[in-house]
């Protein structure tokens, strides 16, 4: 996820780049796997670590929080929500769903601008 600099040197989250990073992380980890409850911890760690690595490489003045939910695809519903008290002009969130034949995943990145 990249940040866009305008003439005023204002730095904001680039949700398109963040979405690309999240999508790449989930696809790299989950595209060719079938549900295996013994591998969920490894999968979520891989997704989160890959996202954090790519976010840090951008060297932008943000703190990041990354979460990943991985669930077996059984027909059951999955709902995720959040609330925050933050600066809407500087902080942001990007959440991306993913699924294959046997897995649902939602990965979310919260970006909090450093002062």
JSON list of C-alpha atoms in Angstrom, two decimals:
[
{"chain": "A", "resi": 1, "resn": "UNK", "atom": "CA", "xyz": [0.00, 0.00, 0.00]},
{"chain": "A", "resi": 2, "resn": "UNK", "atom": "CA", "xyz": [1.42, 3.23, -1.09]},
{"chain": "A", "resi": 3, "resn": "UNK", "atom": "CA", "xyz": [0.67, 6.71, 0.07]},
{"chain": "A", "resi": 4, "resn": "UNK", "atom": "CA", "xyz": [-0.14, 9.59, -2.17]},
{"chain": "A", "resi": 5, "resn": "UNK", "atom": "CA", "xyz": [1.67, 12.91, -1.70]},
{"chain": "A", "resi": 6, "resn": "UNK", "atom": "CA", "xyz": [-0.14, 16.02, -2.89]},
{"chain": "A", "resi": 7, "resn": "UNK", "atom": "CA", "xyz": [1.27, 19.53, -3.30]},
{"chain": "A", "resi": 8, "resn": "UNK", "atom": "CA", "xyz": [0.72, 20.24, 0.39]},
{"chain": "A", "resi": 9, "resn": "UNK", "atom": "CA", "xyz": [2.95, 17.27, 1.30]},
{"chain": "A", "resi": 10, "resn": "UNK", "atom": "CA", "xyz": [-0.07, 15.64, 2.90]},
{"chain": "A", "resi": 11, "resn": "UNK", "atom": "CA", "xyz": [0.28, 11.87, 3.21]},
{"chain": "A", "resi": 12, "resn": "UNK", "atom": "CA", "xyz": [-2.78, 9.65, 3.02]},
{"chain": "A", "resi": 13, "resn": "UNK", "atom": "CA", "xyz": [-3.45, 5.94, 2.78]},
{"chain": "A", "resi": 14, "resn": "UNK", "atom": "CA", "xyz": [-3.67, 4.55, -0.73]},
{"chain": "A", "resi": 15, "resn": "UNK", "atom": "CA", "xyz": [-6.45, 1.97, -0.43]},
{"chain": "A", "resi": 16, "resn": "UNK", "atom": "CA", "xyz": [-5.82, 0.62, -3.95]},
{"chain": "A", "resi": 17, "resn": "UNK", "atom": "CA", "xyz": [-2.23, -0.33, -3.08]},
{"chain": "A", "resi": 18, "resn": "UNK", "atom": "CA", "xyz": [-3.30, -1.74, 0.30]},
{"chain": "A", "resi": 19, "resn": "UNK", "atom": "CA", "xyz": [-5.97, -3.85, -1.38]},
{"chain": "A", "resi": 20, "resn": "UNK", "atom": "CA", "xyz": [-3.34, -5.14, -3.81]},
{"chain": "A", "resi": 21, "resn": "UNK", "atom": "CA", "xyz": [-1.01, -6.12, -0.95]},
{"chain": "A", "resi": 22, "resn": "UNK", "atom": "CA", "xyz": [-3.79, -7.86, 1.00]},
{"chain": "A", "resi": 23, "resn": "UNK", "atom": "CA", "xyz": [-5.05, -9.69, -2.08]},
{"chain": "A", "resi": 24, "resn": "UNK", "atom": "CA", "xyz": [-1.54, -10.85, -2.99]},
{"chain": "A", "resi": 25, "resn": "UNK", "atom": "CA", "xyz": [-0.95, -12.08, 0.57]},
{"chain": "A", "resi": 26, "resn": "UNK", "atom": "CA", "xyz": [-4.16, -14.11, 0.71]},
{"chain": "A", "resi": 27, "resn": "UNK", "atom": "CA", "xyz": [-3.77, -15.58, -2.78]},
{"chain": "A", "resi": 28, "resn": "UNK", "atom": "CA", "xyz": [-0.13, -16.52, -2.19]},
{"chain": "A", "resi": 29, "resn": "UNK", "atom": "CA", "xyz": [-1.08, -18.30, 1.03]},
{"chain": "A", "resi": 30, "resn": "UNK", "atom": "CA", "xyz": [-4.49, -19.80, 0.24]},
{"chain": "A", "resi": 31, "resn": "UNK", "atom": "CA", "xyz": [-4.95, -20.26, -3.52]},
{"chain": "A", "resi": 32, "resn": "UNK", "atom": "CA", "xyz": [-3.86, -23.89, -3.76]},
{"chain": "A", "resi": 33, "resn": "UNK", "atom": "CA", "xyz": [-4.84, -25.21, -0.32]},
{"chain": "A", "resi": 34, "resn": "UNK", "atom": "CA", "xyz": [-7.85, -27.02, 1.06]},
{"chain": "A", "resi": 35, "resn": "UNK", "atom": "CA", "xyz": [-9.22, -26.50, 4.55]},
{"chain": "A", "resi": 36, "resn": "UNK", "atom": "CA", "xyz": [-7.03, -28.00, 7.25]},
{"chain": "A", "resi": 37, "resn": "UNK", "atom": "CA", "xyz": [-7.70, -26.82, 10.79]},
{"chain": "A", "resi": 38, "resn": "UNK", "atom": "CA", "xyz": [-4.13, -27.69, 11.80]},
{"chain": "A", "resi": 39, "resn": "UNK", "atom": "CA", "xyz": [-2.73, -25.15, 9.31]},
{"chain": "A", "resi": 40, "resn": "UNK", "atom": "CA", "xyz": [-4.95, -22.14, 10.12]},
{"chain": "A", "resi": 41, "resn": "UNK", "atom": "CA", "xyz": [-2.45, -20.59, 12.58]},
{"chain": "A", "resi": 42, "resn": "UNK", "atom": "CA", "xyz": [0.30, -20.87, 9.97]},
{"chain": "A", "resi": 43, "resn": "UNK", "atom": "CA", "xyz": [-1.90, -19.39, 7.22]},
{"chain": "A", "resi": 44, "resn": "UNK", "atom": "CA", "xyz": [-3.01, -16.40, 9.29]},
{"chain": "A", "resi": 45, "resn": "UNK", "atom": "CA", "xyz": [0.57, -15.73, 10.41]},
{"chain": "A", "resi": 46, "resn": "UNK", "atom": "CA", "xyz": [1.81, -15.89, 6.81]},
{"chain": "A", "resi": 47, "resn": "UNK", "atom": "CA", "xyz": [-0.87, -13.48, 5.58]},
{"chain": "A", "resi": 48, "resn": "UNK", "atom": "CA", "xyz": [-0.30, -10.99, 8.41]},
{"chain": "A", "resi": 49, "resn": "UNK", "atom": "CA", "xyz": [3.50, -11.12, 8.21]},
{"chain": "A", "resi": 50, "resn": "UNK", "atom": "CA", "xyz": [3.49, -10.71, 4.41]},
{"chain": "A", "resi": 51, "resn": "UNK", "atom": "CA", "xyz": [1.18, -7.69, 4.67]},
{"chain": "A", "resi": 52, "resn": "UNK", "atom": "CA", "xyz": [3.24, -6.06, 7.42]},
{"chain": "A", "resi": 53, "resn": "UNK", "atom": "CA", "xyz": [6.48, -6.63, 5.51]},
{"chain": "A", "resi": 54, "resn": "UNK", "atom": "CA", "xyz": [5.10, -5.01, 2.36]},
{"chain": "A", "resi": 55, "resn": "UNK", "atom": "CA", "xyz": [3.57, -2.13, 4.32]},
{"chain": "A", "resi": 56, "resn": "UNK", "atom": "CA", "xyz": [6.87, -1.44, 6.13]},
{"chain": "A", "resi": 57, "resn": "UNK", "atom": "CA", "xyz": [8.74, -1.42, 2.81]},
{"chain": "A", "resi": 58, "resn": "UNK", "atom": "CA", "xyz": [6.76, 1.66, 1.81]},
{"chain": "A", "resi": 59, "resn": "UNK", "atom": "CA", "xyz": [8.44, 3.65, 4.61]},
{"chain": "A", "resi": 60, "resn": "UNK", "atom": "CA", "xyz": [5.43, 5.85, 5.26]},
{"chain": "A", "resi": 61, "resn": "UNK", "atom": "CA", "xyz": [4.63, 7.53, 8.61]},
{"chain": "A", "resi": 62, "resn": "UNK", "atom": "CA", "xyz": [1.92, 5.11, 9.71]},
{"chain": "A", "resi": 63, "resn": "UNK", "atom": "CA", "xyz": [1.42, 2.47, 12.34]},
{"chain": "A", "resi": 64, "resn": "UNK", "atom": "CA", "xyz": [-0.36, -0.60, 11.02]},
{"chain": "A", "resi": 65, "resn": "UNK", "atom": "CA", "xyz": [-2.63, -3.19, 12.54]},
{"chain": "A", "resi": 66, "resn": "UNK", "atom": "CA", "xyz": [-3.34, -6.27, 10.42]},
{"chain": "A", "resi": 67, "resn": "UNK", "atom": "CA", "xyz": [-5.97, -8.90, 11.22]},
{"chain": "A", "resi": 68, "resn": "UNK", "atom": "CA", "xyz": [-6.88, -12.07, 9.35]},
{"chain": "A", "resi": 69, "resn": "UNK", "atom": "CA", "xyz": [-9.89, -14.32, 9.83]},
{"chain": "A", "resi": 70, "resn": "UNK", "atom": "CA", "xyz": [-9.77, -17.75, 8.20]},
{"chain": "A", "resi": 71, "resn": "UNK", "atom": "CA", "xyz": [-12.84, -19.96, 8.31]},
{"chain": "A", "resi": 72, "resn": "UNK", "atom": "CA", "xyz": [-13.89, -23.24, 6.75]},
{"chain": "A", "resi": 73, "resn": "UNK", "atom": "CA", "xyz": [-16.41, -22.73, 3.96]},
{"chain": "A", "resi": 74, "resn": "UNK", "atom": "CA", "xyz": [-19.50, -24.62, 5.15]},
{"chain": "A", "resi": 75, "resn": "UNK", "atom": "CA", "xyz": [-22.35, -22.34, 4.14]},
{"chain": "A", "resi": 76, "resn": "UNK", "atom": "CA", "xyz": [-22.40, -20.58, 7.51]},
{"chain": "A", "resi": 77, "resn": "UNK", "atom": "CA", "xyz": [-22.40, -16.80, 7.57]},
{"chain": "A", "resi": 78, "resn": "UNK", "atom": "CA", "xyz": [-19.40, -14.66, 8.48]},
{"chain": "A", "resi": 79, "resn": "UNK", "atom": "CA", "xyz": [-19.79, -11.03, 9.55]},
{"chain": "A", "resi": 80, "resn": "UNK", "atom": "CA", "xyz": [-17.07, -8.62, 10.60]},
{"chain": "A", "resi": 81, "resn": "UNK", "atom": "CA", "xyz": [-17.38, -5.03, 11.78]},
{"chain": "A", "resi": 82, "resn": "UNK", "atom": "CA", "xyz": [-15.35, -2.38, 13.58]},
{"chain": "A", "resi": 83, "resn": "UNK", "atom": "CA", "xyz": [-15.61, 1.05, 15.08]},
{"chain": "A", "resi": 84, "resn": "UNK", "atom": "CA", "xyz": [-12.89, 3.56, 15.77]},
{"chain": "A", "resi": 85, "resn": "UNK", "atom": "CA", "xyz": [-12.36, 7.02, 17.17]},
{"chain": "A", "resi": 86, "resn": "UNK", "atom": "CA", "xyz": [-9.69, 8.46, 14.89]},
{"chain": "A", "resi": 87, "resn": "UNK", "atom": "CA", "xyz": [-8.81, 11.18, 12.42]},
{"chain": "A", "resi": 88, "resn": "UNK", "atom": "CA", "xyz": [-10.80, 10.38, 9.27]},
{"chain": "A", "resi": 89, "resn": "UNK", "atom": "CA", "xyz": [-8.57, 12.67, 7.20]},
{"chain": "A", "resi": 90, "resn": "UNK", "atom": "CA", "xyz": [-5.39, 10.74, 8.05]},
{"chain": "A", "resi": 91, "resn": "UNK", "atom": "CA", "xyz": [-6.27, 7.28, 9.38]},
{"chain": "A", "resi": 92, "resn": "UNK", "atom": "CA", "xyz": [-8.01, 4.54, 7.45]},
{"chain": "A", "resi": 93, "resn": "UNK", "atom": "CA", "xyz": [-9.01, 0.94, 6.99]},
{"chain": "A", "resi": 94, "resn": "UNK", "atom": "CA", "xyz": [-8.96, -1.50, 4.11]},
{"chain": "A", "resi": 95, "resn": "UNK", "atom": "CA", "xyz": [-10.69, -4.88, 4.38]},
{"chain": "A", "resi": 96, "resn": "UNK", "atom": "CA", "xyz": [-10.56, -7.51, 1.63]},
{"chain": "A", "resi": 97, "resn": "UNK", "atom": "CA", "xyz": [-12.52, -10.78, 1.45]},
{"chain": "A", "resi": 98, "resn": "UNK", "atom": "CA", "xyz": [-11.18, -13.91, -0.23]},
{"chain": "A", "resi": 99, "resn": "UNK", "atom": "CA", "xyz": [-12.55, -17.38, -0.80]},
{"chain": "A", "resi": 100, "resn": "UNK", "atom": "CA", "xyz": [-11.63, -20.59, -2.55]},
{"chain": "A", "resi": 101, "resn": "UNK", "atom": "CA", "xyz": [-13.49, -23.91, -2.71]},
{"chain": "A", "resi": 102, "resn": "UNK", "atom": "CA", "xyz": [-13.06, -24.67, 1.01]},
{"chain": "A", "resi": 103, "resn": "UNK", "atom": "CA", "xyz": [-11.96, -21.42, 2.75]},
{"chain": "A", "resi": 104, "resn": "UNK", "atom": "CA", "xyz": [-13.31, -17.96, 3.58]},
{"chain": "A", "resi": 105, "resn": "UNK", "atom": "CA", "xyz": [-10.82, -15.29, 4.63]},
{"chain": "A", "resi": 106, "resn": "UNK", "atom": "CA", "xyz": [-11.12, -11.61, 5.54]},
{"chain": "A", "resi": 107, "resn": "UNK", "atom": "CA", "xyz": [-7.94, -9.61, 6.00]},
{"chain": "A", "resi": 108, "resn": "UNK", "atom": "CA", "xyz": [-8.05, -6.07, 7.34]},
{"chain": "A", "resi": 109, "resn": "UNK", "atom": "CA", "xyz": [-5.37, -3.38, 7.53]},
{"chain": "A", "resi": 110, "resn": "UNK", "atom": "CA", "xyz": [-5.78, -0.37, 9.80]},
{"chain": "A", "resi": 111, "resn": "UNK", "atom": "CA", "xyz": [-3.43, 2.53, 9.07]},
{"chain": "A", "resi": 112, "resn": "UNK", "atom": "CA", "xyz": [-2.88, 5.13, 11.79]},
{"chain": "A", "resi": 113, "resn": "UNK", "atom": "CA", "xyz": [-0.86, 8.18, 10.81]},
{"chain": "A", "resi": 114, "resn": "UNK", "atom": "CA", "xyz": [2.02, 9.10, 13.09]},
{"chain": "A", "resi": 115, "resn": "UNK", "atom": "CA", "xyz": [2.08, 12.73, 14.21]}
]
